[in-house]
Short mmCIF file of C-alpha atoms and ligand atoms in Angstrom, two decimals:
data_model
loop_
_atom_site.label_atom_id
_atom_site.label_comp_id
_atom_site.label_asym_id
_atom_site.label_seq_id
_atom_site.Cartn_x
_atom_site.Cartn_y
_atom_site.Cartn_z
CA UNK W 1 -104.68 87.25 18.30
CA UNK W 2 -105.48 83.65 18.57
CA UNK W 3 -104.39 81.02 15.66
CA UNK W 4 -107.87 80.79 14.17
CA UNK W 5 -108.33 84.32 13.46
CA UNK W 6 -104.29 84.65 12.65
CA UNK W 7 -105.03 81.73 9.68
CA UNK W 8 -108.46 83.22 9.05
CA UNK W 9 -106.66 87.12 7.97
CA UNK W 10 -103.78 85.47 6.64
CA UNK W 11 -106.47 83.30 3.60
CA UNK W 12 -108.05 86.61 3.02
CA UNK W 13 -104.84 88.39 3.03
CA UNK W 14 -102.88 86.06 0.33
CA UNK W 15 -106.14 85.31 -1.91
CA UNK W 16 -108.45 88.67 -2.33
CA UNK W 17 -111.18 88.37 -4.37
CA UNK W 18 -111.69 84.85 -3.53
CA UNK W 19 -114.91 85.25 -1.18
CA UNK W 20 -116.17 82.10 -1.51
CA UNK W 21 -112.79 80.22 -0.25
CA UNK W 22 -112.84 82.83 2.20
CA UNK W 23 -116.54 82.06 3.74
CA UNK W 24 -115.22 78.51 3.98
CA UNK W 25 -112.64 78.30 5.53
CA UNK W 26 -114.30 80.59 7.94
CA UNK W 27 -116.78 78.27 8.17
CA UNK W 28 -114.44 74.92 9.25
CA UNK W 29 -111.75 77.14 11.29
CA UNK W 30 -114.43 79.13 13.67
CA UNK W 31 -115.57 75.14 14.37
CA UNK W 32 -112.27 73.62 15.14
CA UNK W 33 -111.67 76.52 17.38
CA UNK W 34 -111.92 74.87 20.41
CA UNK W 35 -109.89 71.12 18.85
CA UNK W 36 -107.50 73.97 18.32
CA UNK W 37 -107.08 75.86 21.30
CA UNK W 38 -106.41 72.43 22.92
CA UNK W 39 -103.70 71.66 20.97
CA UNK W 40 -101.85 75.00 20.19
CA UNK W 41 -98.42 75.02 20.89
CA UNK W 42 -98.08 71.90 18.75
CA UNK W 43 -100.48 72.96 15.95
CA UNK W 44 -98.85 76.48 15.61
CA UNK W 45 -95.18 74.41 15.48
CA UNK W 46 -96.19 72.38 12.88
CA UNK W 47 -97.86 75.75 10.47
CA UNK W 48 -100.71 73.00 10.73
CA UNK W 49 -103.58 75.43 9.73
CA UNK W 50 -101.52 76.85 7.21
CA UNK W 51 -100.88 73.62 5.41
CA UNK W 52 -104.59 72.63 5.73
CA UNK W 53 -105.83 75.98 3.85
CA UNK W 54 -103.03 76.18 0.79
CA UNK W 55 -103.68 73.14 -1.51
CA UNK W 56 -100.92 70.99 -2.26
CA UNK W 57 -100.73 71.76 -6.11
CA UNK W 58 -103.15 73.66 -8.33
CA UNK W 59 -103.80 73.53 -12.16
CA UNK W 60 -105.12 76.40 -14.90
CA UNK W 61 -105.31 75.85 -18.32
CA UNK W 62 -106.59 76.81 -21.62
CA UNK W 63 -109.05 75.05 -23.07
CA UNK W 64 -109.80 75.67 -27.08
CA UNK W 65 -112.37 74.29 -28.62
CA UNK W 66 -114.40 74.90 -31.77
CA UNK W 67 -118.04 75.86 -32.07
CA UNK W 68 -120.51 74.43 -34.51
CA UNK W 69 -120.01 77.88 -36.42
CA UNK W 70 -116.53 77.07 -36.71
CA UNK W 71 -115.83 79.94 -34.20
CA UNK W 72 -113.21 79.21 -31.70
CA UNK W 73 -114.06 79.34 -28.12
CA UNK W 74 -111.70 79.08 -25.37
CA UNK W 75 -112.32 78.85 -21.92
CA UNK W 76 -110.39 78.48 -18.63
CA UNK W 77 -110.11 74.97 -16.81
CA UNK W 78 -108.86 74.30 -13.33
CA UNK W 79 -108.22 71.51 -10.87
CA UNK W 80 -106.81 71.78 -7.04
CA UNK W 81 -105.11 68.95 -5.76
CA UNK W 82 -105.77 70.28 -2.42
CA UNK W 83 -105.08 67.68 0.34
CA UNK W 84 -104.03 63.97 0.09
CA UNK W 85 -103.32 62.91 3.50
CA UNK W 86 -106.12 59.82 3.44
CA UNK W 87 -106.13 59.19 0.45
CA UNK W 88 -105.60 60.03 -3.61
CA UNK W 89 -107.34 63.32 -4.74
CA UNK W 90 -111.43 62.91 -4.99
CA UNK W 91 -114.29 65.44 -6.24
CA UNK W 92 -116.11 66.56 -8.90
CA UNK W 93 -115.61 68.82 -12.16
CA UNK W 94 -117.73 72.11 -12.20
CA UNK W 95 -119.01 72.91 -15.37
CA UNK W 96 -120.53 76.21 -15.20
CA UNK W 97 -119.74 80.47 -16.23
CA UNK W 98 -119.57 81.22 -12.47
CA UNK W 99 -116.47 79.18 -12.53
CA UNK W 100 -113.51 80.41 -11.04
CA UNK W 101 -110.15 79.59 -8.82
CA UNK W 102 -111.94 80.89 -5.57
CA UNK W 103 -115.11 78.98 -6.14
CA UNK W 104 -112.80 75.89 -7.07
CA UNK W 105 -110.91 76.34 -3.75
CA UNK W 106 -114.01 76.67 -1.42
CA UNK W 107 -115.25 73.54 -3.12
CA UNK W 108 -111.82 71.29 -3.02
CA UNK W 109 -111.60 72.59 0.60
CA UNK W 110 -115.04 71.26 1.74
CA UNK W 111 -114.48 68.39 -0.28
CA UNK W 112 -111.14 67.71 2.32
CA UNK W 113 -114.01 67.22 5.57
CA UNK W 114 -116.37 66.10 3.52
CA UNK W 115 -114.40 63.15 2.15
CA UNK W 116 -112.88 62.28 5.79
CA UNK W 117 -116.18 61.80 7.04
CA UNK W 118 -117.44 59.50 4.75
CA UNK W 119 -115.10 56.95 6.21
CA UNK W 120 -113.12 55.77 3.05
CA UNK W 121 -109.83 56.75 1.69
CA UNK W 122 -110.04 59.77 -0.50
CA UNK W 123 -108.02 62.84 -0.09
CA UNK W 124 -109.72 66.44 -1.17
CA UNK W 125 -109.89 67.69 -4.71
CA UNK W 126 -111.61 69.68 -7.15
CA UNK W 127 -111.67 70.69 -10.77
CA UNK W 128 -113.97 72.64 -13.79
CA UNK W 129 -114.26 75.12 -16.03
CA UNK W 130 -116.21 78.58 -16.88
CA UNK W 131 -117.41 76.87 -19.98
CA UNK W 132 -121.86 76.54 -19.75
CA UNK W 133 -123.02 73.14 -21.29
CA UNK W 134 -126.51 74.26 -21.31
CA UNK W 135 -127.44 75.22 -25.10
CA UNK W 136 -124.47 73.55 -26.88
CA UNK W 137 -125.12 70.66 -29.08
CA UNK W 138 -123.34 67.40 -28.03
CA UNK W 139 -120.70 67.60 -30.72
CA UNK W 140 -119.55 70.96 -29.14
CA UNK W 141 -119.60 69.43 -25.54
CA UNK W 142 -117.60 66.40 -26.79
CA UNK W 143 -114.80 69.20 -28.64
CA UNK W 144 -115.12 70.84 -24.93
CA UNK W 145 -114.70 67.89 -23.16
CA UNK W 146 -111.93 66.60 -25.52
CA UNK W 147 -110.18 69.69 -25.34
CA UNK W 148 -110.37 69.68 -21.22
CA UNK W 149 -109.06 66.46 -20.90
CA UNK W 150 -106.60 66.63 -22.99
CA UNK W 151 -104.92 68.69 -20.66
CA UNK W 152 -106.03 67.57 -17.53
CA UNK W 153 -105.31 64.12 -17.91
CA UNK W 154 -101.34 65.24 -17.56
CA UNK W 155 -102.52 65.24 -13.64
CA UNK W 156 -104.86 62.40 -12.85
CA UNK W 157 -104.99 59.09 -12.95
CA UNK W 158 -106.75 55.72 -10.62
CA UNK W 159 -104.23 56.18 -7.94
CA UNK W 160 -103.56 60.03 -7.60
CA UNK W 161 -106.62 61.88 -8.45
CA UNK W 162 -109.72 60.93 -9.52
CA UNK W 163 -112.64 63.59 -10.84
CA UNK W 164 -115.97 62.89 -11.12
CA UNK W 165 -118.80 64.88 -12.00
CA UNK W 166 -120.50 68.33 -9.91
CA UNK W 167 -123.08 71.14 -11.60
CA UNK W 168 -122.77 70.50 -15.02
CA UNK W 169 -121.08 67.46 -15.34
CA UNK W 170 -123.29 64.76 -15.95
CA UNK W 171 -123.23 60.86 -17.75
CA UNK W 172 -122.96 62.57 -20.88
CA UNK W 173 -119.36 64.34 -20.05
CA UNK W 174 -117.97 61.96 -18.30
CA UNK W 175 -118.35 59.83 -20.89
CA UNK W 176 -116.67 61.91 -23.41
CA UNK W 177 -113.53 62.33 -20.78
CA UNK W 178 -113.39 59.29 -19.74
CA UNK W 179 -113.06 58.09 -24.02
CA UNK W 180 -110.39 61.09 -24.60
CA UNK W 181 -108.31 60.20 -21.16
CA UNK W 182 -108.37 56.29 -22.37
CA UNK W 183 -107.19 57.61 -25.84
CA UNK W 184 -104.05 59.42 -24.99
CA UNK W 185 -102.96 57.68 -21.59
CA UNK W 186 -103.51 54.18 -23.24
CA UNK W 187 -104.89 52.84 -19.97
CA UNK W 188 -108.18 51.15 -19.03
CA UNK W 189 -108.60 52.36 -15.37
CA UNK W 190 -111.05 53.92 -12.99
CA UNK W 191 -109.77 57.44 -13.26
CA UNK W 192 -113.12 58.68 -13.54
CA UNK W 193 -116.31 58.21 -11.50
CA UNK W 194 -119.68 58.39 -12.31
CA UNK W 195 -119.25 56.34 -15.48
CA UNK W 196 -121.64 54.98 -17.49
CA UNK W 197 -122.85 51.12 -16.40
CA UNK W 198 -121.22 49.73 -19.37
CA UNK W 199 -117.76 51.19 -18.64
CA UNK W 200 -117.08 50.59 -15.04
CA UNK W 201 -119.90 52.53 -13.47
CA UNK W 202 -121.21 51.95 -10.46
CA UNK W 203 -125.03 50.94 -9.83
CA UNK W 204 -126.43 53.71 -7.29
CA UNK W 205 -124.02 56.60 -8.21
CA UNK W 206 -126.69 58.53 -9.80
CA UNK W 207 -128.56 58.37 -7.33
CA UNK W 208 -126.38 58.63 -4.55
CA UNK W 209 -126.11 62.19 -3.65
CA UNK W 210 -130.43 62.80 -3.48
CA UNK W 211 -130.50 59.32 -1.76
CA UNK W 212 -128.07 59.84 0.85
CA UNK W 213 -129.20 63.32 1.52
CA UNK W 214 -132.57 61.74 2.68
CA UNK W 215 -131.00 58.53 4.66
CA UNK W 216 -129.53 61.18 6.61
CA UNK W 217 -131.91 63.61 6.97
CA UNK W 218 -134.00 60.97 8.53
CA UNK W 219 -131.58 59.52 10.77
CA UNK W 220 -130.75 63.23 12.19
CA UNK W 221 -134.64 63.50 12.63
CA UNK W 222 -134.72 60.40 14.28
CA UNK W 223 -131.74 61.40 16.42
CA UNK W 224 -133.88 64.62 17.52
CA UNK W 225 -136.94 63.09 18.38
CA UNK W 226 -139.16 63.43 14.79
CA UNK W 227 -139.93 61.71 12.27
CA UNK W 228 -139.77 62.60 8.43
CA UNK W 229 -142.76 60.30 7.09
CA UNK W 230 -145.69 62.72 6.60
CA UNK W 231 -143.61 65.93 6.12
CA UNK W 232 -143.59 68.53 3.45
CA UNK W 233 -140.47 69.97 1.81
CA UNK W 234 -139.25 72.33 -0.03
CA UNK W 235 -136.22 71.29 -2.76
CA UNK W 236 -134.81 73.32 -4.29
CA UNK W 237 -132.67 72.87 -7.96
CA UNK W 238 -133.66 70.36 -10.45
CA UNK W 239 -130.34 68.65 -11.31
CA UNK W 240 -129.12 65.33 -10.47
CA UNK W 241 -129.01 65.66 -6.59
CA UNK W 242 -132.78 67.30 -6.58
CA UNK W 243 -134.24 64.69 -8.84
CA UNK W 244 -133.06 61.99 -6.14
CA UNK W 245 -133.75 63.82 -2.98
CA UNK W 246 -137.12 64.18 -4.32
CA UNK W 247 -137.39 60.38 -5.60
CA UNK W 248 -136.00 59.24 -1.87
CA UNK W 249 -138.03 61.41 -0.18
CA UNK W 250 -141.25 60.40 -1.54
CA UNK W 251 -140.10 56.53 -1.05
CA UNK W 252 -139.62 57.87 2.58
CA UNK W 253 -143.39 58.89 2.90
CA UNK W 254 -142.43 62.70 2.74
CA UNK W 255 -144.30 65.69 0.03
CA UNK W 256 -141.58 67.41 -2.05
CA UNK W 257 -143.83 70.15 -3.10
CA UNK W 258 -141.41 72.45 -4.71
CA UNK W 259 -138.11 72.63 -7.04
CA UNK W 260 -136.25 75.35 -9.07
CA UNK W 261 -134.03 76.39 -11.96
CA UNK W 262 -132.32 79.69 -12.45
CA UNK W 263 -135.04 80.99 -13.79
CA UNK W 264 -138.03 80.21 -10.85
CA UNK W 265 -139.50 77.50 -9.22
CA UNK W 266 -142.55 74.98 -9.03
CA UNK W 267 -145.00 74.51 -6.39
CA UNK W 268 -146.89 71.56 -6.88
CA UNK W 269 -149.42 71.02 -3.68
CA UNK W 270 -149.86 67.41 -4.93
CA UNK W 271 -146.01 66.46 -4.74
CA UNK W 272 -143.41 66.74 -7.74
CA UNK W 273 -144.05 64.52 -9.91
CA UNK W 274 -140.39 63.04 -10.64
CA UNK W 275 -141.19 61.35 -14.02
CA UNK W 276 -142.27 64.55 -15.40
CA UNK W 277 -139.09 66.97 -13.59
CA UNK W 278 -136.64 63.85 -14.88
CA UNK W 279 -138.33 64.36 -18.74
CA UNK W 280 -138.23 67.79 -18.66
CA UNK W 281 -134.26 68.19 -16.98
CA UNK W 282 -132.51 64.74 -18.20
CA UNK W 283 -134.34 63.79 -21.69
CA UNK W 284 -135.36 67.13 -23.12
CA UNK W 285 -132.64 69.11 -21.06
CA UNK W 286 -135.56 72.10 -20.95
CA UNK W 287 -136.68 74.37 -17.93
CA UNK W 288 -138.76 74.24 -15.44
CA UNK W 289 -141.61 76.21 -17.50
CA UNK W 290 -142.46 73.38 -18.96
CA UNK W 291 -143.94 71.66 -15.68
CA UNK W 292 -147.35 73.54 -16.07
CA UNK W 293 -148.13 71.18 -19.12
CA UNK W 294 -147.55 68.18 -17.53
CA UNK W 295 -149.20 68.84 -14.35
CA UNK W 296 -152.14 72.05 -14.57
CA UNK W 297 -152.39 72.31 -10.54
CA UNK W 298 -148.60 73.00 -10.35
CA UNK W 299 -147.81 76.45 -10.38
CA UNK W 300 -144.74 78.10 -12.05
CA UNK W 301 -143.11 81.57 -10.70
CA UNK W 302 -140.06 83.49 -12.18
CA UNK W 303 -137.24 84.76 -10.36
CA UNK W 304 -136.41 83.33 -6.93
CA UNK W 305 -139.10 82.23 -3.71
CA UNK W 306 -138.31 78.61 -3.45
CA UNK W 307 -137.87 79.22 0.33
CA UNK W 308 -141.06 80.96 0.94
CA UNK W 309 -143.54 77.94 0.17
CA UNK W 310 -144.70 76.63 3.93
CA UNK W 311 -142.78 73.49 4.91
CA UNK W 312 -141.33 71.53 7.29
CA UNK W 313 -138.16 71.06 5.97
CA UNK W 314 -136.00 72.25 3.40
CA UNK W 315 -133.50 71.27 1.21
CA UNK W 316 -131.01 73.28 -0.58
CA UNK W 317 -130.04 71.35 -3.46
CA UNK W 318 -128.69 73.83 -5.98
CA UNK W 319 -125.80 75.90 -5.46
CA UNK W 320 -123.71 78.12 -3.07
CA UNK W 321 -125.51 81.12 -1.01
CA UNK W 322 -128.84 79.87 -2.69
CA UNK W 323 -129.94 80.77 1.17
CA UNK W 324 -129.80 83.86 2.43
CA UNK W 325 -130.48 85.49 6.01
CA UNK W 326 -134.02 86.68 4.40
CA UNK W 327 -135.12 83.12 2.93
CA UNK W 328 -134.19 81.80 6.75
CA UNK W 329 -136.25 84.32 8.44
CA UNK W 330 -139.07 83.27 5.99
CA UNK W 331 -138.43 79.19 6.83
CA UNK W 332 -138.99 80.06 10.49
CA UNK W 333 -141.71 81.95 10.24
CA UNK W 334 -143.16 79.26 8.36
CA UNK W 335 -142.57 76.66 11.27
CA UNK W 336 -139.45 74.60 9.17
CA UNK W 337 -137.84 72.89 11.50
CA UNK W 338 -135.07 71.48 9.67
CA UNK W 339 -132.74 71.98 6.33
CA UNK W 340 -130.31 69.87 5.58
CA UNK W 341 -128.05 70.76 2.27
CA UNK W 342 -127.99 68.78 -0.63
CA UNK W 343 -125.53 71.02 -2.73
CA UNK W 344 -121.95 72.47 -1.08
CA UNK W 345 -122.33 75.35 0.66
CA UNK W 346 -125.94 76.75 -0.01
CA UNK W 347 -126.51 78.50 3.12
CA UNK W 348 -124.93 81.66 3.62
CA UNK W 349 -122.82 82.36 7.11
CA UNK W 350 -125.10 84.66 8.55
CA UNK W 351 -128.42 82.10 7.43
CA UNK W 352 -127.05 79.26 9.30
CA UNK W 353 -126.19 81.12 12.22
CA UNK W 354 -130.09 82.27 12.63
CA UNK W 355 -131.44 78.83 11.62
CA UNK W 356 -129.25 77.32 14.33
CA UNK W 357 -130.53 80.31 16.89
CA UNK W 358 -133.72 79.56 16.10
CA UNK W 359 -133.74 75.86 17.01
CA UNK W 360 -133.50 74.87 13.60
CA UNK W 361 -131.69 71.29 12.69
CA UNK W 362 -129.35 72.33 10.38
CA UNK W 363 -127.01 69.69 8.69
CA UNK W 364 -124.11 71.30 6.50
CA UNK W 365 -123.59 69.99 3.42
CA UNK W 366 -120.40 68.07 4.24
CA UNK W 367 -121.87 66.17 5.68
CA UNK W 368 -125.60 65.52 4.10
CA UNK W 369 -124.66 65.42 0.47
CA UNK W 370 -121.52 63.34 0.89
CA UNK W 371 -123.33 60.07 -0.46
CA UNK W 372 -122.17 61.33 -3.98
CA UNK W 373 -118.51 61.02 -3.27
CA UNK W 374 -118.94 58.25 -0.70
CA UNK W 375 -120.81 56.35 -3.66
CA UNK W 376 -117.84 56.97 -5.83
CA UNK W 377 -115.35 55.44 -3.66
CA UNK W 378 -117.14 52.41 -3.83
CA UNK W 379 -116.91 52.96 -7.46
CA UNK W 380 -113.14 53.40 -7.30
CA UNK W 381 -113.13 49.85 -5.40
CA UNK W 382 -114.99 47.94 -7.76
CA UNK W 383 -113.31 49.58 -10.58
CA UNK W 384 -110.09 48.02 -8.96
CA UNK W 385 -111.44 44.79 -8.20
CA UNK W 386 -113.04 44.84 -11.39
CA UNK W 387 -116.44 43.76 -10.26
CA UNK W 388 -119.48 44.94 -10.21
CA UNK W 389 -122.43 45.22 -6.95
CA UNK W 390 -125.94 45.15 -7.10
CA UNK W 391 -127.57 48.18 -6.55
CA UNK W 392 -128.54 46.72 -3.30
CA UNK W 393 -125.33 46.12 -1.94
CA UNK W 394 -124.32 50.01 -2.97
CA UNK W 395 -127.56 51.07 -1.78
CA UNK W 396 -127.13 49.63 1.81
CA UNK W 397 -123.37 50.61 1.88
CA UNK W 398 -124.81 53.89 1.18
CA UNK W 399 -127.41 53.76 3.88
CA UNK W 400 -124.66 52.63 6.15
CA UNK W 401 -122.39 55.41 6.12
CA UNK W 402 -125.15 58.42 5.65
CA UNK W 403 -126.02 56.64 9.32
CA UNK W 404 -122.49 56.67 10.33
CA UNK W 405 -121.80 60.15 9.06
CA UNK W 406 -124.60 61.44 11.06
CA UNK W 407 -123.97 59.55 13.93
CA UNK W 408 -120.35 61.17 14.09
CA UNK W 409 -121.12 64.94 13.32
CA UNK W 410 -123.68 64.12 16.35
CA UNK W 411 -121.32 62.76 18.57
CA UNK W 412 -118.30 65.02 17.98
CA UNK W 413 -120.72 67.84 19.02
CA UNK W 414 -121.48 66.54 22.21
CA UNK W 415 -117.90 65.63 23.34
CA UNK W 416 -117.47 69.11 22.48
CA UNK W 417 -120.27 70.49 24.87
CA UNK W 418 -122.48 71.73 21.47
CA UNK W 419 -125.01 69.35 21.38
CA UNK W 420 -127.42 69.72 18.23
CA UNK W 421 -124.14 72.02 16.28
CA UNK W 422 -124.20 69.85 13.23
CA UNK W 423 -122.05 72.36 11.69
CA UNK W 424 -118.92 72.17 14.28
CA UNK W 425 -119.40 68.54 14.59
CA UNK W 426 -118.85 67.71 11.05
CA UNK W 427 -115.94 69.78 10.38
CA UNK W 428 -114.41 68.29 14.22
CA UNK W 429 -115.10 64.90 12.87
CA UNK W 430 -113.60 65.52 9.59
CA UNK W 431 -110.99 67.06 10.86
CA UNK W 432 -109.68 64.71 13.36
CA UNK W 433 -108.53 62.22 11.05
CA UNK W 434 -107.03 64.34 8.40
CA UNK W 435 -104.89 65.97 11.30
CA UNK W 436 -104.07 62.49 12.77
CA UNK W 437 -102.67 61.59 8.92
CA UNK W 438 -101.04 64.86 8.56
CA UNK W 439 -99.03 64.45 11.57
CA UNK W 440 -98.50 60.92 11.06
CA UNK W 441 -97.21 61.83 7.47
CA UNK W 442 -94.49 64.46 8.48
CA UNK W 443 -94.18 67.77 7.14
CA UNK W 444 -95.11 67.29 3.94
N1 LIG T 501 -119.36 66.69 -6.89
C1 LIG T 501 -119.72 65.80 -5.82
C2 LIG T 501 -119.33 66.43 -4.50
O1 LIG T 501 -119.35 67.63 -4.39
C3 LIG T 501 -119.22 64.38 -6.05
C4 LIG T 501 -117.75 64.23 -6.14
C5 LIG T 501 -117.27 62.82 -6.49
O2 LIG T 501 -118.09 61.94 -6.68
O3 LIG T 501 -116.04 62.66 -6.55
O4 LIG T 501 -119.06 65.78 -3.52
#
């Protein structure tokens, strides 16, 4: 049996029932396959796969908090230090009831690549909890939050691990960590990212994840001969990374005509109107429903369909397996010619595979919505410089490695004979410098 498919059993076979860390790690390994062959005496030597897929330390704790009834709740938090070979821990804190260690572990491990390619020097890591903000007052999400970083903040800190915010971690909870971590540890430091402007935010991080998404969808377009001026889209989601994909893509003379909750989705034939989806999601914290009253020629439909408006291109900017086999059958047949992923993971295995066999440009997430972290390295910098950048200097930083990223996933695919395999070249490219630290490093 080769390596790959010798690591590949071996995840399944040590952590059942954790299908998402299973699908990808699938995902990256099935890509380095051939980087692997190449090397294989050396990599099996060193256990090098092994060490790549088991994270270097992993957290689970209780977290007890009271309700505004004066009910107790208590709900389970995690974080996964999973791989610091470039650089101290990095990635976000999922707030949400799906929550669990496998979910955690798919996410830290994506985060790994993802990070890598981005250029700076931040190691893999991820974190969250099963607890739902949506529906709880602020004073129970500040008790939550509190509560969750009271024990969490035993294993962070500026230099070794540094959260930030994912699905259901916005301004408002990292603000609330960020106050309780300062409280106990004593220290004034970046430990968090995605602050607030008046505490060592950066300018741009908000935006960063929608924006970059769209700097390099349109380079990738470029690359491949089109252009994304004058396109229609399809977005789906309506937090943070929608709200900016949608903002950027208008800016970049594109139609966003659709986005979604977990309850249905908007068409609007005359665009989204961002203004009205940031009142509705940011300032009233509402759903999607509410659209129709703002804009009469929208329309509003329950249940899922995002992916079968007719577009050009779409992007998946809410949550894993939001795309299945079906929705990609229905993209084709509606002429899309591209998707690009805004959230981690969206696409389902067997999705990708027929959007790529069907001449689709397909950019994983890894690689398209890593503007988010990248943004928050820069954030980490001038927290430790203790300055400040314009939003234009971010914003052309940003630019600048969104290019870069895509440039690399392109090239990596082509000195591997898979010209236009996004996928394969992002995890090579990723890859290559985390193994080139690793060895570097020792066994460790
Ligand atoms: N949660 C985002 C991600 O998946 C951002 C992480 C960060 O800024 O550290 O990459």
């Amino acid at each position: 049996m080769s390596y790959v498919d010798e690591v590949i059993e071996l995840v399944v076979k040590k952590n059942p029932a954790e299908s998402e860390f299973h699908q990808a790690v699938k995902e990256v390994l099935e890509s380095l396959r051939v980087v692997v062959e190449a090397n294989e005496e050396k990599f099996r030597k060193d256990a090098l796969l092994e060490r790549l897929v088991e994270p270097e330390r992993q957290f689970k704790f209780r977290v007890p908090w009271v309700d505004d009834k004066g009910q107790v709740q208590v709900n389970t938090g995690y974080r996964v230090q999973f791989n610091s070979a470039i650089g101290p821990y990095k990635g976000g804190l999922r707030l949400h009831p799906s929550v669990n260690i496998g979910i955690i572990k798919f996410l830290g491990f994506e985060q790994i690549f993802k990070n890598s390619l981005t250029g700076l020097p931040i190691g893999g890591g991820k974190g969250g909890c099963d607890f739902d903000p949506k529906g709880k007052s602020d004073r129970e999400v500040m008790a939550f939050c509190q509560s969750f970083m009271t024990e969490l903040c035993k294993y962070i800190g500026a230099d070794t691990d540094v959260p930030a915010g994912d699905i259901g971690t916005g301004a408002r909870e990292i603000g609330y960590m960020f106050g309780q971590y300062k409280r106990i540890r004593g220290v004034y430091e970046g430990v968090l990212t995605g602050k607030g402007l008046s505490y060592g935010g950066s300018l741009a991080r908000t935006e960063a994840t929608g924006y970059g998404l769209l700097y390099l969808t349109e380079e990738l377009l470029k690359i491949n001969g089109k252009e994304l001026a004058g396109k229609t889209v399809a977005v789906s989601g309506s937090g943070n990374v929608a709200i900016y994909a949608t903002q950027k893509a208008h800016q970049l003379g594109a139609k966003v005509v659709t986005v979604s909750d977990s309850t249905g989705w908007v068409y609007d034939p005359d665009g989204i109107d961002v203004d009205v989806l940031k009142e509705i999601k940011e300032v009233k914290r509402a759903r999607l429903t509410e659209y129709k009253n703002y804009r009469p020629n929208a329309e509003y439909h329950e249940g899922k369909g995002v992916w079968t408006a007719k577009v050009d291109i779409a992007l998946p900017c809410a949550t894993q397996n939001e795309l299945d086999v079906e929705d990609a059958k229905t993209l084709v047949a509606n002429g899309c010619f591209a998707v690009c992923e805004g959230a981690n993971m969206p696409t389902t295995l067997e999705a990708t595979k027929y959007l790529q066999e069907n001449g689709v440009i397909f950019a994983p997430g890894k690689a398209a919505n890593a503007g988010g972290v990248a943004t928050s390295a820069l954030e980490m910098s001038q927290n430790s410089e203790r300055l400040s950048w314009s939003f234009e200097e971010v914003d052309s930083k940003l630019q600048g490695i969104m290019v870069n990223i895509c440039h690399n996933m392109s090239d990596a695919a082509k000195r591997y004979g898979q010209e236009g395999n996004y996928v394969l070249g992002a995890n090579i490219a990723g890859f290559e410098k985390i193994v080139d630290a690793m060895n570097a490093q020792g066994i460790v």
